[in-house]
Amino acid sequence: MTEDIIRCKKCILPSSYPGIKFDERGICNYCLETQDAKLPSYEELKSKLNNIIQSHSGKGKYDAIVGLSGGKDSSYVAYYLKKEYNLRILGINFDNSYRSDNAIKNLDILSDNLGIDLLTIRPSKTFLHKLFRHFLQKNGEFCSVCNNMGYLLIGSYCLNQQKLQGYAPLAVGGWSKKYEYQPGVSVTSMQYFFNHLTPALLDALISQPFIEEKVVHIFMQLNDPRQTKTYAESGKEFTNLISSFIQLPDYVPWDLNSMPQTLAENLGWVQPPNVHGSHFDCKLFPIKEFLKYKKYRLTQETIKNSVMIREGLMSRSYALKRMSLDQTEEPKFYKDFLQDLGLTTKDINENGEWSR
Ligand SMILES: [Zn+2]
């Protein structure tokens, strides 16, 4: 690792991070902005969560829908809802045809050991590859496709349930704004996704049998639910139109350190050794990290670990040590992926805007 990069003296964000500024002590604006932040009162939030769960339970065939990838966050959502509330859960798994072996194994473990139903939807490769190809050529990234497909699938399922049984189940996600949202870098925004779709791709999306046109149009008009406070506070429009959609990390402490162990001990859930904890559920994640490193000289893990340092959950020296796991070299799978899409490295727009 070349260390010619200036880093914040408190966290590990580099000078190449979009919008970063350092004060005279060498501490970044992201650290300074959060140093006086008030910690949420989890007691209050938990009682809010109790009310939401209570008002949605026992009405339809399922009490809650959980988008399951087999990764740590979504697995923890299913585990928590079962353990804490014993809900009838349907896990919806979006298969982008690049799920990791670990993810598939964990889905089996979750379904069997929590006794939950699992619905996997695998869109045709032709359709998904069109989207991946488009975003790589236009913007130099491809993760926005799956980030949004998952939400569209769940929204569509909930809408259909509403039509069938007159009641849409509660949808619960494990997206933690604190750890996952990367200002200036994030590729999760729904607005970004829809703003960059061509009319032909939008038509292709709407014509997918598992996607409801109405849901697409609702999502196109909304602020990204993951970036605006919480669904519970700001997502009323969505709530009225389809379903209640909440992110569990908005209500309960989200301890990234203990989660994998809790899941392993209680369910036999597995995480591969010697990798970063995030997103080992997808074979393409190293490619995303590599492209991010090429563009910004940093990885998602650097951003996430910087948050953990600010919260006192990780030491700066340990975070620096963890950087040896960063995907700074081209992943072996990169060429195979491009070949699947009929692209070469020259076709990738490495200067494209990722998100806002
Ligand atoms: Zn900092």
mmCIF file with all atom_site columns, C-alpha atoms in Angstrom, residues 136 140 142-143 282-293 327 331-338 354:
data_model
loop_
_atom_site.group_PDB
_atom_site.id
_atom_site.type_symbol
_atom_site.label_atom_id
_atom_site.label_alt_id
_atom_site.label_comp_id
_atom_site.label_asym_id
_atom_site.label_entity_id
_atom_site.label_seq_id
_atom_site.pdbx_PDB_ins_code
_atom_site.Cartn_x
_atom_site.Cartn_y
_atom_site.Cartn_z
_atom_site.occupancy
_atom_site.B_iso_or_equiv
_atom_site.pdbx_formal_charge
_atom_site.auth_seq_id
_atom_site.auth_comp_id
_atom_site.auth_asym_id
_atom_site.auth_atom_id
_atom_site.pdbx_PDB_model_num
ATOM 1  C CA . LEU A 1 136 ? -20.676 0.644   -16.224 1.00 0.00 ? 136 LEU A CA 1
ATOM 2  C CA . GLY A 1 140 ? -18.337 3.371   -14.136 1.00 0.00 ? 140 GLY A CA 1
ATOM 3  C CA . PHE A 1 142 ? -23.019 -1.241  -11.486 1.00 0.00 ? 142 PHE A CA 1
ATOM 4  C CA . CYS A 1 143 ? -24.141 -1.702  -7.866  1.00 0.00 ? 143 CYS A CA 1
ATOM 5  C CA . CYS A 1 282 ? -22.005 -10.930 -3.787  1.00 0.00 ? 282 CYS A CA 1
ATOM 6  C CA . LYS A 1 283 ? -19.182 -12.149 -6.028  1.00 0.00 ? 283 LYS A CA 1
ATOM 7  C CA . LEU A 1 284 ? -19.101 -8.737  -7.686  1.00 0.00 ? 284 LEU A CA 1
ATOM 8  C CA . PHE A 1 285 ? -18.409 -6.762  -4.517  1.00 0.00 ? 285 PHE A CA 1
ATOM 9  C CA . PRO A 1 286 ? -14.589 -6.900  -4.925  1.00 0.00 ? 286 PRO A CA 1
ATOM 10 C CA . ILE A 1 287 ? -15.068 -5.396  -8.399  1.00 0.00 ? 287 ILE A CA 1
ATOM 11 C CA . LYS A 1 288 ? -17.087 -2.536  -6.984  1.00 0.00 ? 288 LYS A CA 1
ATOM 12 C CA . GLU A 1 289 ? -14.436 -1.932  -4.332  1.00 0.00 ? 289 GLU A CA 1
ATOM 13 C CA . PHE A 1 290 ? -11.678 -2.057  -6.947  1.00 0.00 ? 290 PHE A CA 1
ATOM 14 C CA . LEU A 1 291 ? -13.456 0.478   -9.172  1.00 0.00 ? 291 LEU A CA 1
ATOM 15 C CA . LYS A 1 292 ? -14.076 2.679   -6.156  1.00 0.00 ? 292 LYS A CA 1
ATOM 16 C CA . TYR A 1 293 ? -10.431 2.492   -5.172  1.00 0.00 ? 293 TYR A CA 1
ATOM 17 C CA . GLN A 1 327 ? -9.281  -4.420  -2.956  1.00 0.00 ? 327 GLN A CA 1
ATOM 18 C CA . PRO A 1 331 ? -9.955  -8.845  -8.854  1.00 0.00 ? 331 PRO A CA 1
ATOM 19 C CA . LYS A 1 332 ? -9.560  -12.092 -10.776 1.00 0.00 ? 332 LYS A CA 1
ATOM 20 C CA . PHE A 1 333 ? -13.260 -12.132 -11.509 1.00 0.00 ? 333 PHE A CA 1
ATOM 21 C CA . TYR A 1 334 ? -13.248 -8.672  -13.154 1.00 0.00 ? 334 TYR A CA 1
ATOM 22 C CA . LYS A 1 335 ? -12.377 -9.892  -16.673 1.00 0.00 ? 335 LYS A CA 1
ATOM 23 C CA . ASP A 1 336 ? -14.952 -12.719 -16.430 1.00 0.00 ? 336 ASP A CA 1
ATOM 24 C CA . PHE A 1 337 ? -17.636 -10.252 -15.437 1.00 0.00 ? 337 PHE A CA 1
ATOM 25 C CA . LEU A 1 338 ? -16.808 -7.912  -18.308 1.00 0.00 ? 338 LEU A CA 1
ATOM 26 C CA . TRP A 1 354 ? -21.453 7.732   -9.164  1.00 0.00 ? 354 TRP A CA 1
#
